């Protein structure tokens, strides 16, 4: 797929990942421009419907960034986000969307390099998957039992 | 001015929604007294040409049940839409695809193979499958085209109101009809009628406690307490992701809610809502363990979207 630039929507928590992304910017780290961040108070604020809506509205990938385990500003929001993400990946796969299009990462406020690395890596993965076309199933559909 | 004209139609429907209309019992006489029924193929002898002969918008209300699976369903939906002032998606199939919508997990080809070649009770050595047109000595025979996907009614025409439920409960059917009969001002277009605005859990008589789930069970695997919330026991109950209005029928009888009243008002997607509810009660912080607990759910898509797959955010955005 030459010339395809994936659109990746990132939900980043205010207290860690968003600051990490900010630091990456301030530090002028080189990153592909494919990620559009949305700041949320906590990764636990990301309703599964937000993720589905992102895909339905044209995102090719969704990244959820939260504080490292044990560091969530609201104690357990990131664990909830983790459970939701794992669940969503299974559901997406069964609905014919490659689960690698959804990713959850723990990125602290000081981990600008890590943020830039995740963005670069995810952009490459989603680029290789190609545009999300909901009409074209990405897995052979289970035909029979 | 004559009585308002009422049409009832079934598309890809099991017929249960037709029975649901009759389940209002003697009040059906009041319906007959208040409306001029102009089309109701299940119960009365009308033909499609009777509808075709009507002026646009001449029918006041059309209660349409069943999903859109074939070219014929689609044609009738468009015809009735054109002839009706108010189009009501009546019952889960028309509202959000219902059980027939689960077939959207399979291709049309796969569905045909399964049904016409593979089931244990199929004997079809000549591999006959339905074709839209077949040549016979007398000419060409045509049957409707089986579409690639099942769509809810609003996937093909504009829908004014939705009445959820598989089937809608008689008291709710009557509430909707009574509203129409009394000529009360119509609710805002797009409203869900014949239901409440909370979740099934809010109507449920069972006692809820702090939930902590480490394994999910199917109903036959454990004995459930008569009064406790089924979800507390590890049984998947779609109550938290389902609109109230049925009167908590299934859960009162000890059967988990399967979700037939569709998502509650604050949620655009029932599966997402259910997944969020379960993610809050799974008692683990370890990725592998969480994965293992999730994997104890046999068929998450078919369970959380049992009635609303065709209306799920992903499906709705497929052509
Ligand atoms: S909503 Fe339920 S009762 Fe009504 S037609 Fe569909 S399957 Fe039958
Ligand atoms: S989860 Fe089911 S059993 Fe529990 S309160 Fe809700 S509807 Fe009732
Ligand atoms: S309890 Fe759930 S599945 Fe049963 S009738 Fe009510 S909404 Fe439908
Ligand atoms: S505040 Fe960062 S994940 Fe909760």
Short mmCIF file of C-alpha atoms and ligand atoms in Angstrom, two decimals:
data_model
loop_
_atom_site.label_atom_id
_atom_site.label_comp_id
_atom_site.label_asym_id
_atom_site.label_seq_id
_atom_site.Cartn_x
_atom_site.Cartn_y
_atom_site.Cartn_z
CA UNK A 1 0.00 0.00 0.00
CA UNK A 2 2.16 2.86 -1.17
CA UNK A 3 1.27 6.34 -0.05
CA UNK A 4 -1.08 5.18 2.69
CA UNK A 5 -0.75 7.24 5.84
CA UNK A 6 -2.62 5.61 8.71
CA UNK A 7 -4.76 7.74 10.99
CA UNK A 8 -4.23 6.76 14.60
CA UNK A 9 -6.28 8.21 17.41
CA UNK A 10 -4.59 8.25 20.80
CA UNK A 11 -6.40 8.60 24.11
CA UNK A 12 -3.71 9.76 26.54
CA UNK A 13 -4.21 10.20 30.25
CA UNK A 14 -3.65 13.64 31.64
CA UNK A 15 -1.29 12.65 34.42
CA UNK A 16 1.22 10.47 32.59
CA UNK A 17 0.95 9.68 28.92
CA UNK A 18 -0.20 13.08 27.76
CA UNK A 19 2.66 14.70 29.64
CA UNK A 20 4.98 12.11 28.12
CA UNK A 21 3.73 13.04 24.67
CA UNK A 22 4.09 16.71 25.51
CA UNK A 23 7.66 16.17 26.62
CA UNK A 24 8.37 14.29 23.40
CA UNK A 25 7.17 17.35 21.51
CA UNK A 26 9.06 19.86 23.63
CA UNK A 27 12.18 17.72 23.29
CA UNK A 28 11.71 17.81 19.52
CA UNK A 29 11.81 14.06 19.18
CA UNK A 30 11.19 12.84 15.67
CA UNK A 31 7.87 11.02 15.31
CA UNK A 32 5.62 10.11 12.43
CA UNK A 33 2.75 12.62 12.27
CA UNK A 34 0.04 9.97 12.16
CA UNK A 35 -1.15 10.08 15.74
CA UNK A 36 -3.84 12.53 16.85
CA UNK A 37 -3.95 12.69 20.61
CA UNK A 38 -6.99 13.31 22.77
CA UNK A 39 -6.36 14.11 26.39
CA UNK A 40 -8.50 12.24 28.88
CA UNK A 41 -8.27 12.49 32.65
CA UNK A 42 -7.45 8.80 33.02
CA UNK A 43 -7.12 5.80 30.72
CA UNK A 44 -10.03 4.40 32.73
CA UNK A 45 -12.17 7.17 31.25
CA UNK A 46 -11.93 5.61 27.79
CA UNK A 47 -15.30 3.99 27.29
CA UNK A 48 -15.12 1.01 24.92
CA UNK A 49 -17.69 2.84 22.81
CA UNK A 50 -15.11 5.62 22.20
CA UNK A 51 -12.77 3.07 20.66
CA UNK A 52 -15.47 1.57 18.45
CA UNK A 53 -16.62 5.02 17.45
CA UNK A 54 -13.07 5.93 16.49
CA UNK A 55 -12.87 2.92 14.18
CA UNK A 56 -16.33 3.54 12.83
CA UNK A 57 -15.41 7.17 12.11
CA UNK A 58 -12.33 6.37 10.08
CA UNK A 59 -9.42 5.76 12.45
CA UNK A 60 -7.10 3.00 11.26
CA UNK A 61 -5.69 2.46 14.73
CA UNK A 62 -6.39 3.45 18.32
CA UNK A 63 -3.78 3.89 21.01
CA UNK A 64 -4.63 4.12 24.70
CA UNK A 65 -1.90 5.52 26.92
CA UNK A 66 -2.02 5.34 30.70
CA UNK A 67 0.16 5.49 33.78
CA UNK A 68 2.28 2.49 34.70
CA UNK A 69 0.61 -0.14 36.90
CA UNK A 70 0.43 1.19 40.43
CA UNK A 71 0.84 4.80 39.27
CA UNK A 72 -2.66 5.71 38.12
CA UNK A 73 -3.72 9.01 39.62
CA UNK A 74 -7.08 7.43 40.40
CA UNK A 75 -5.52 4.21 41.72
CA UNK A 76 -7.11 1.61 39.43
CA UNK A 77 -8.24 3.32 36.23
CA UNK A 78 -5.42 1.83 34.20
CA UNK A 79 -6.28 -1.73 35.26
CA UNK A 80 -9.82 -1.16 34.12
CA UNK A 81 -8.48 0.22 30.86
CA UNK A 82 -6.32 -2.88 30.47
CA UNK A 83 -9.28 -5.22 30.96
CA UNK A 84 -11.34 -3.23 28.50
CA UNK A 85 -8.57 -3.21 25.92
CA UNK A 86 -8.00 -6.96 26.13
CA UNK A 87 -11.74 -7.53 25.88
CA UNK A 88 -12.05 -5.13 22.95
CA UNK A 89 -9.22 -6.85 21.11
CA UNK A 90 -11.03 -10.17 21.34
CA UNK A 91 -14.32 -8.62 20.24
CA UNK A 92 -12.72 -6.73 17.36
CA UNK A 93 -11.05 -9.85 16.10
CA UNK A 94 -14.35 -11.74 16.14
CA UNK A 95 -15.95 -8.87 14.24
CA UNK A 96 -13.28 -9.01 11.58
CA UNK A 97 -10.98 -6.18 12.66
CA UNK A 98 -7.31 -6.98 13.27
CA UNK A 99 -6.73 -6.64 17.03
CA UNK A 100 -3.33 -5.03 16.46
CA UNK A 101 -5.22 -1.90 15.48
CA UNK A 102 -5.87 -1.33 19.18
CA UNK A 103 -2.95 -0.92 21.53
CA UNK A 104 -2.60 -0.03 25.18
CA UNK A 105 0.69 1.23 26.58
CA UNK A 106 1.92 2.53 29.91
CA UNK A 107 3.89 5.73 29.38
CA UNK A 108 4.94 7.97 32.25
CA UNK A 109 5.34 11.74 32.15
CA UNK A 110 9.10 11.40 31.80
CA UNK A 111 9.09 8.72 29.11
CA UNK A 112 9.18 10.91 26.03
CA UNK A 113 11.41 8.42 24.21
CA UNK A 114 9.04 5.62 24.97
CA UNK A 115 6.11 7.61 23.64
CA UNK A 116 7.97 8.43 20.43
CA UNK A 117 8.95 4.75 20.08
CA UNK A 118 5.39 3.51 20.54
CA UNK A 119 4.10 6.02 18.02
CA UNK A 120 6.71 5.02 15.44
CA UNK A 121 6.17 1.30 16.00
CA UNK A 122 2.40 1.46 15.94
CA UNK A 123 2.40 3.63 12.84
CA UNK A 124 4.47 1.01 11.03
CA UNK A 125 2.25 -1.85 12.17
CA UNK A 126 -0.94 -0.10 11.12
CA UNK A 127 0.64 1.05 7.88
CA UNK A 128 1.42 -2.56 7.08
CA UNK A 129 -2.16 -3.58 7.90
CA UNK A 130 -3.43 -0.97 5.45
CA UNK A 131 -6.49 1.23 5.76
CA UNK A 132 -9.28 -0.10 7.94
CA UNK A 133 -12.06 -0.90 5.59
CA UNK A 134 -14.96 -2.24 7.59
CA UNK A 135 -16.36 -3.82 4.47
CA UNK A 136 -13.32 -5.97 3.99
CA UNK A 137 -12.85 -8.49 6.72
CA UNK A 138 -9.30 -8.86 7.86
CA UNK A 139 -9.58 -12.43 8.96
CA UNK A 140 -11.16 -15.26 7.12
CA UNK A 141 -14.62 -15.30 8.57
CA UNK A 142 -15.49 -18.39 10.46
CA UNK A 143 -17.68 -20.12 8.00
CA UNK A 144 -18.69 -23.36 9.58
CA UNK A 145 -18.83 -25.07 12.90
CA UNK B 1 -62.28 12.75 8.29
CA UNK B 2 -62.06 8.99 8.50
CA UNK B 3 -60.13 6.92 10.98
CA UNK B 4 -56.34 7.05 10.80
CA UNK B 5 -54.92 4.38 8.51
CA UNK B 6 -52.71 1.71 10.03
CA UNK B 7 -50.46 -0.78 8.23
CA UNK B 8 -48.60 -3.71 9.77
CA UNK B 9 -45.91 -5.60 7.95
CA UNK B 10 -43.37 -8.32 8.57
CA UNK B 11 -40.08 -8.61 6.75
CA UNK B 12 -37.38 -11.07 7.92
CA UNK B 13 -39.43 -11.88 11.00
CA UNK B 14 -40.18 -14.98 13.03
CA UNK B 15 -43.82 -13.97 13.39
CA UNK B 16 -43.47 -13.41 17.12
CA UNK B 17 -43.94 -9.69 16.73
CA UNK B 18 -47.24 -10.31 14.96
CA UNK B 19 -48.34 -12.42 17.91
CA UNK B 20 -47.16 -9.66 20.22
CA UNK B 21 -49.73 -7.35 18.64
CA UNK B 22 -52.46 -9.91 19.25
CA UNK B 23 -51.20 -10.44 22.81
CA UNK B 24 -52.88 -7.22 23.80
CA UNK B 25 -55.95 -9.48 23.83
CA UNK B 26 -59.40 -7.87 23.72
CA UNK B 27 -57.83 -4.46 23.27
CA UNK B 28 -57.21 -5.46 19.67
CA UNK B 29 -60.89 -4.62 19.16
CA UNK B 30 -60.15 -1.11 20.24
CA UNK B 31 -57.35 -0.96 17.70
CA UNK B 32 -59.77 -2.09 15.04
CA UNK B 33 -62.34 0.46 16.19
CA UNK B 34 -59.83 3.31 16.19
CA UNK B 35 -57.90 2.59 13.02
CA UNK B 36 -58.66 1.72 9.50
CA UNK B 37 -56.32 -1.24 9.01
CA UNK B 38 -55.17 -0.99 5.41
CA UNK B 39 -52.46 -3.65 5.23
CA UNK B 40 -51.64 -6.59 7.48
CA UNK B 41 -50.64 -9.62 5.42
CA UNK B 42 -50.24 -11.89 8.42
CA UNK B 43 -53.82 -11.44 9.60
CA UNK B 44 -55.91 -10.01 6.78
CA UNK B 45 -56.19 -10.42 3.06
CA UNK B 46 -54.44 -7.49 1.47
CA UNK B 47 -52.11 -7.46 -1.50
CA UNK B 48 -49.05 -5.41 -2.27
CA UNK B 49 -50.95 -3.72 -5.07
CA UNK B 50 -53.33 -2.31 -2.43
CA UNK B 51 -50.37 -0.49 -0.93
CA UNK B 52 -49.03 0.54 -4.32
CA UNK B 53 -52.39 2.09 -5.13
CA UNK B 54 -52.17 4.46 -2.16
CA UNK B 55 -50.98 8.04 -2.40
CA UNK B 56 -47.66 8.93 -0.82
CA UNK B 57 -48.10 9.47 2.91
CA UNK B 58 -51.67 8.22 2.81
CA UNK B 59 -51.05 5.60 5.51
CA UNK B 60 -50.79 7.32 8.88
CA UNK B 61 -48.77 4.73 10.77
CA UNK B 62 -46.84 1.66 9.70
CA UNK B 63 -45.71 -0.84 12.32
CA UNK B 64 -42.90 -2.72 10.60
CA UNK B 65 -41.40 -5.82 12.19
CA UNK B 66 -38.57 -8.01 10.94
CA UNK B 67 -35.16 -7.12 9.56
CA UNK B 68 -34.09 -6.51 5.98
CA UNK B 69 -32.54 -9.68 4.63
CA UNK B 70 -33.78 -9.90 1.05
CA UNK B 71 -34.43 -7.61 -1.88
CA UNK B 72 -38.13 -8.12 -1.25
CA UNK B 73 -37.86 -6.98 2.39
CA UNK B 74 -36.02 -3.92 1.16
CA UNK B 75 -38.56 -3.18 -1.55
CA UNK B 76 -41.46 -3.43 0.91
CA UNK B 77 -39.69 -1.23 3.45
CA UNK B 78 -39.17 1.46 0.82
CA UNK B 79 -42.71 1.16 -0.49
CA UNK B 80 -44.27 1.38 2.97
CA UNK B 81 -41.99 4.25 3.92
CA UNK B 82 -43.12 6.17 0.88
CA UNK B 83 -46.78 5.55 1.62
CA UNK B 84 -46.63 6.15 5.40
CA UNK B 85 -46.42 9.33 7.42
CA UNK B 86 -44.94 7.57 10.42
CA UNK B 87 -42.69 4.54 10.20
CA UNK B 88 -42.19 2.49 13.36
CA UNK B 89 -39.50 -0.17 13.68
CA UNK B 90 -41.47 -2.63 15.76
CA UNK B 91 -39.57 -5.26 17.71
CA UNK B 92 -35.91 -6.10 17.98
CA UNK B 93 -35.49 -7.37 14.39
CA UNK B 94 -36.58 -4.11 12.81
CA UNK B 95 -35.02 -2.06 15.61
CA UNK B 96 -31.53 -3.58 15.61
CA UNK B 97 -31.38 -6.83 13.66
CA UNK B 98 -32.01 -9.25 16.53
CA UNK B 99 -31.06 -12.94 16.23
CA UNK B 100 -31.20 -12.97 12.41
CA UNK B 101 -28.58 -10.21 12.52
CA UNK B 102 -26.08 -12.62 14.07
CA UNK B 103 -25.78 -14.12 10.61
CA UNK B 104 -23.75 -11.00 9.80
CA UNK B 105 -20.80 -12.83 11.36
CA UNK B 106 -20.82 -15.03 8.27
CA UNK B 107 -20.70 -14.40 4.57
CA UNK B 108 -23.72 -15.09 2.42
CA UNK B 109 -21.80 -17.92 0.79
CA UNK B 110 -20.99 -19.40 4.20
CA UNK B 111 -24.61 -19.21 5.28
CA UNK B 112 -25.79 -20.95 2.12
CA UNK B 113 -23.16 -23.67 2.43
CA UNK B 114 -24.14 -24.34 6.00
CA UNK B 115 -27.87 -24.34 5.43
CA UNK B 116 -28.12 -26.03 2.08
CA UNK B 117 -25.21 -28.49 2.25
CA UNK B 118 -23.87 -29.03 5.75
CA UNK B 119 -26.48 -29.26 8.47
CA UNK B 120 -26.97 -32.66 9.98
CA UNK B 121 -30.48 -32.82 8.56
CA UNK B 122 -29.70 -31.63 5.04
CA UNK B 123 -29.82 -34.11 2.21
CA UNK B 124 -29.04 -32.23 -0.95
CA UNK B 125 -26.85 -34.38 -3.24
CA UNK B 126 -27.58 -32.19 -6.25
CA UNK B 127 -26.38 -29.17 -4.34
CA UNK B 128 -29.42 -27.07 -5.12
CA UNK B 129 -29.24 -23.58 -3.71
CA UNK B 130 -31.66 -20.70 -4.14
CA UNK B 131 -30.84 -18.54 -7.14
CA UNK B 132 -32.51 -15.22 -7.87
CA UNK B 133 -33.52 -16.50 -11.27
CA UNK B 134 -33.92 -19.98 -12.72
CA UNK B 135 -34.73 -20.99 -16.27
CA UNK B 136 -37.47 -23.57 -16.64
CA UNK B 137 -39.17 -24.74 -19.86
CA UNK B 138 -42.05 -22.37 -19.17
CA UNK B 139 -39.78 -19.34 -18.80
CA UNK B 140 -37.80 -17.73 -16.04
CA UNK B 141 -38.63 -18.02 -12.33
CA UNK B 142 -37.54 -15.26 -9.99
CA UNK B 143 -37.20 -15.17 -6.23
CA UNK B 144 -35.89 -12.34 -4.06
CA UNK B 145 -32.13 -11.87 -3.74
CA UNK B 146 -30.65 -12.84 -0.39
CA UNK B 147 -28.56 -9.79 0.58
CA UNK B 148 -24.98 -10.09 1.80
CA UNK B 149 -25.96 -8.70 5.18
CA UNK B 150 -29.03 -8.27 7.34
CA UNK B 151 -29.86 -4.66 8.08
CA UNK B 152 -32.20 -3.22 10.66
CA UNK B 153 -35.05 -1.19 9.19
CA UNK B 154 -33.17 2.09 9.57
CA UNK B 155 -30.38 0.63 7.45
CA UNK B 156 -32.62 1.11 4.40
CA UNK B 157 -35.25 3.75 5.22
CA UNK B 158 -35.76 6.61 7.65
CA UNK B 159 -37.41 5.38 10.82
CA UNK B 160 -39.47 7.68 13.04
CA UNK B 161 -39.83 5.53 16.16
CA UNK B 162 -38.46 2.33 17.61
CA UNK B 163 -40.30 -0.18 19.77
CA UNK B 164 -37.73 -2.56 21.28
CA UNK B 165 -38.12 -6.11 22.49
CA UNK B 166 -38.08 -9.64 21.16
CA UNK B 167 -40.96 -9.45 21.09
CA UNK B 168 -42.20 -6.18 22.61
CA UNK B 169 -44.15 -6.94 25.77
CA UNK B 170 -47.95 -6.70 25.43
CA UNK B 171 -48.28 -3.97 28.04
CA UNK B 172 -45.73 -1.91 26.14
CA UNK B 173 -47.37 -2.62 22.80
CA UNK B 174 -50.59 -1.38 24.27
CA UNK B 175 -48.90 1.70 25.74
CA UNK B 176 -47.72 2.63 22.25
CA UNK B 177 -51.05 1.92 20.57
CA UNK B 178 -52.98 3.71 23.28
CA UNK B 179 -50.80 6.76 22.82
CA UNK B 180 -51.67 6.74 19.12
CA UNK B 181 -55.35 6.03 19.69
CA UNK B 182 -55.69 8.92 22.12
CA UNK B 183 -54.02 11.14 19.58
CA UNK B 184 -51.52 12.48 22.11
CA UNK B 185 -48.78 14.71 20.68
CA UNK B 186 -46.10 12.60 19.04
CA UNK B 187 -42.78 12.21 20.87
CA UNK B 188 -39.64 13.58 19.20
CA UNK B 189 -38.73 11.74 16.03
CA UNK B 190 -36.16 9.03 16.68
CA UNK B 191 -37.56 8.18 20.12
CA UNK B 192 -37.68 4.70 21.52
CA UNK B 193 -41.28 3.97 22.52
CA UNK B 194 -42.74 1.28 24.72
CA UNK B 195 -39.76 1.10 27.06
CA UNK B 196 -38.21 2.88 30.01
CA UNK B 197 -35.04 4.90 30.18
CA UNK B 198 -32.92 2.99 32.65
CA UNK B 199 -31.33 -0.45 32.58
CA UNK B 200 -32.77 -3.87 33.18
CA UNK B 201 -30.76 -3.96 36.44
CA UNK B 202 -32.84 -1.06 37.71
CA UNK B 203 -35.99 -3.13 37.34
CA UNK B 204 -34.45 -6.35 38.57
CA UNK B 205 -35.66 -7.75 41.91
CA UNK B 206 -32.37 -9.51 42.68
CA UNK B 207 -29.95 -8.19 45.28
CA UNK B 208 -26.65 -6.85 44.07
CA UNK B 209 -23.48 -6.85 46.07
CA UNK B 210 -19.92 -5.82 45.30
CA UNK B 211 -19.00 -7.94 42.32
CA UNK B 212 -15.68 -9.69 41.96
CA UNK B 213 -15.54 -12.23 39.21
CA UNK B 214 -12.73 -14.62 38.47
CA UNK B 215 -14.56 -17.07 36.26
CA UNK B 216 -17.66 -16.90 34.15
CA UNK B 217 -20.17 -19.71 34.19
CA UNK B 218 -22.92 -20.78 31.90
CA UNK B 219 -26.29 -21.30 33.46
CA UNK B 220 -26.13 -25.09 33.52
CA UNK B 221 -22.75 -25.14 35.25
CA UNK B 222 -23.83 -23.82 38.64
CA UNK B 223 -26.87 -23.59 40.86
CA UNK B 224 -27.95 -20.00 41.26
CA UNK B 225 -29.25 -18.40 44.40
CA UNK B 226 -32.87 -17.42 44.13
CA UNK B 227 -32.41 -13.84 45.19
CA UNK B 228 -28.88 -12.89 44.30
CA UNK B 229 -27.83 -10.97 41.23
CA UNK B 230 -26.89 -13.50 38.59
CA UNK B 231 -23.83 -11.54 37.59
CA UNK B 232 -22.57 -11.64 41.19
CA UNK B 233 -22.54 -15.41 40.76
CA UNK B 234 -20.47 -15.22 37.60
CA UNK B 235 -23.30 -15.71 35.14
CA UNK B 236 -23.23 -13.34 32.23
CA UNK B 237 -26.35 -11.23 32.45
CA UNK B 238 -26.82 -8.41 29.95
CA UNK B 239 -28.97 -6.45 32.42
CA UNK B 240 -26.47 -3.61 32.85
CA UNK B 241 -26.30 -3.12 29.08
CA UNK B 242 -30.01 -3.40 28.37
CA UNK B 243 -32.80 -0.86 28.38
CA UNK B 244 -35.49 -1.28 30.98
CA UNK B 245 -39.11 -1.75 30.04
CA UNK B 246 -39.79 -5.47 29.88
CA UNK B 247 -40.34 -5.60 33.63
CA UNK B 248 -37.19 -7.69 34.20
CA UNK B 249 -38.96 -10.73 32.85
CA UNK B 250 -36.11 -13.19 32.41
CA UNK B 251 -34.11 -12.28 35.49
CA UNK B 252 -37.22 -12.60 37.65
CA UNK B 253 -37.53 -16.15 36.37
CA UNK B 254 -33.89 -16.97 37.08
CA UNK B 255 -32.65 -16.63 33.52
CA UNK B 256 -30.03 -14.02 32.69
CA UNK B 257 -31.15 -11.08 30.60
CA UNK B 258 -30.11 -11.68 27.01
CA UNK B 259 -30.52 -8.04 26.09
CA UNK B 260 -33.57 -7.97 23.83
CA UNK B 261 -34.59 -4.41 24.73
CA UNK B 262 -31.38 -3.11 23.19
CA UNK B 263 -28.83 -0.72 24.66
CA UNK B 264 -29.91 1.75 27.34
CA UNK B 265 -30.33 5.41 26.35
CA UNK B 266 -26.84 6.47 27.40
CA UNK B 267 -25.14 3.90 25.21
CA UNK B 268 -24.77 3.76 21.44
CA UNK B 269 -23.50 0.19 21.40
CA UNK B 270 -24.70 -2.68 23.55
CA UNK B 271 -21.56 -4.78 23.22
CA UNK B 272 -19.38 -1.86 24.29
CA UNK B 273 -21.62 -1.26 27.28
CA UNK B 274 -21.55 -4.90 28.30
CA UNK B 275 -17.82 -5.12 27.89
CA UNK B 276 -17.41 -2.03 30.06
CA UNK B 277 -19.64 -3.54 32.73
CA UNK B 278 -17.71 -6.80 32.77
CA UNK B 279 -14.36 -5.04 32.77
CA UNK B 280 -15.37 -3.37 36.02
CA UNK B 281 -16.05 -6.63 37.81
CA UNK B 282 -13.28 -8.92 36.61
CA UNK B 283 -11.08 -9.36 39.63
CA UNK B 284 -7.57 -9.29 38.25
CA UNK B 285 -4.82 -6.86 37.35
CA UNK B 286 -2.60 -9.30 35.52
CA UNK B 287 -2.80 -9.32 31.71
CA UNK B 288 -2.47 -13.10 31.32
CA UNK B 289 -4.97 -13.80 34.03
CA UNK B 290 -7.44 -11.27 32.62
CA UNK B 291 -7.06 -12.87 29.22
CA UNK B 292 -7.73 -16.29 30.71
CA UNK B 293 -10.88 -15.04 32.47
CA UNK B 294 -12.10 -13.37 29.28
CA UNK B 295 -11.49 -16.59 27.40
CA UNK B 296 -13.94 -18.42 29.65
CA UNK B 297 -16.68 -16.55 27.78
CA UNK B 298 -17.72 -18.85 24.99
CA UNK B 299 -19.00 -16.41 22.38
CA UNK B 300 -18.64 -12.80 23.50
CA UNK B 301 -19.89 -11.23 20.28
CA UNK B 302 -22.94 -13.46 20.10
CA UNK B 303 -23.58 -12.96 23.81
CA UNK B 304 -23.19 -9.20 24.15
CA UNK B 305 -24.67 -8.38 20.76
CA UNK B 306 -27.20 -11.19 20.69
CA UNK B 307 -29.91 -8.80 19.56
CA UNK B 308 -27.97 -5.79 18.36
CA UNK B 309 -25.11 -7.05 16.23
CA UNK B 310 -26.55 -5.60 13.03
CA UNK B 311 -26.80 -2.27 14.85
CA UNK B 312 -23.37 -2.41 16.45
CA UNK B 313 -21.06 0.46 15.75
CA UNK B 314 -18.83 -1.70 13.58
CA UNK B 315 -21.66 -3.33 11.60
CA UNK B 316 -23.55 -0.10 11.08
CA UNK B 317 -20.56 1.31 9.29
CA UNK B 318 -20.27 -1.52 6.84
CA UNK B 319 -21.98 -0.93 3.54
S1 LIG C 1 -38.10 -9.28 17.33
FE1 LIG C 1 -38.17 -11.39 18.10
S2 LIG C 1 -40.34 -11.88 18.10
FE2 LIG C 1 -40.07 -10.09 16.75
S3 LIG C 1 -39.82 -10.95 14.70
FE3 LIG C 1 -37.78 -10.66 15.59
S4 LIG C 1 -37.26 -12.66 16.47
FE4 LIG C 1 -39.48 -12.62 16.16
S1 LIG C 2 -26.94 -8.12 36.29
FE1 LIG C 2 -28.82 -9.25 35.80
S2 LIG C 2 -29.32 -10.32 37.68
FE2 LIG C 2 -27.85 -8.72 38.23
S3 LIG C 2 -29.11 -6.96 38.82
FE3 LIG C 2 -28.66 -6.74 36.63
S4 LIG C 2 -30.39 -7.67 35.60
FE4 LIG C 2 -30.45 -8.39 37.74
S1 LIG C 3 -34.93 -9.58 30.79
FE1 LIG C 3 -33.69 -8.95 29.05
S2 LIG C 3 -33.87 -10.59 27.53
FE2 LIG C 3 -35.53 -10.86 29.04
S3 LIG C 3 -37.28 -9.77 28.13
FE3 LIG C 3 -36.21 -8.33 29.46
S4 LIG C 3 -34.78 -7.22 28.11
FE4 LIG C 3 -35.45 -9.08 27.05
S1 LIG C 4 -4.47 8.76 35.54
FE1 LIG C 4 -3.08 7.85 34.11
S2 LIG C 4 -4.07 5.95 33.82
FE2 LIG C 4 -5.33 6.77 35.38
#
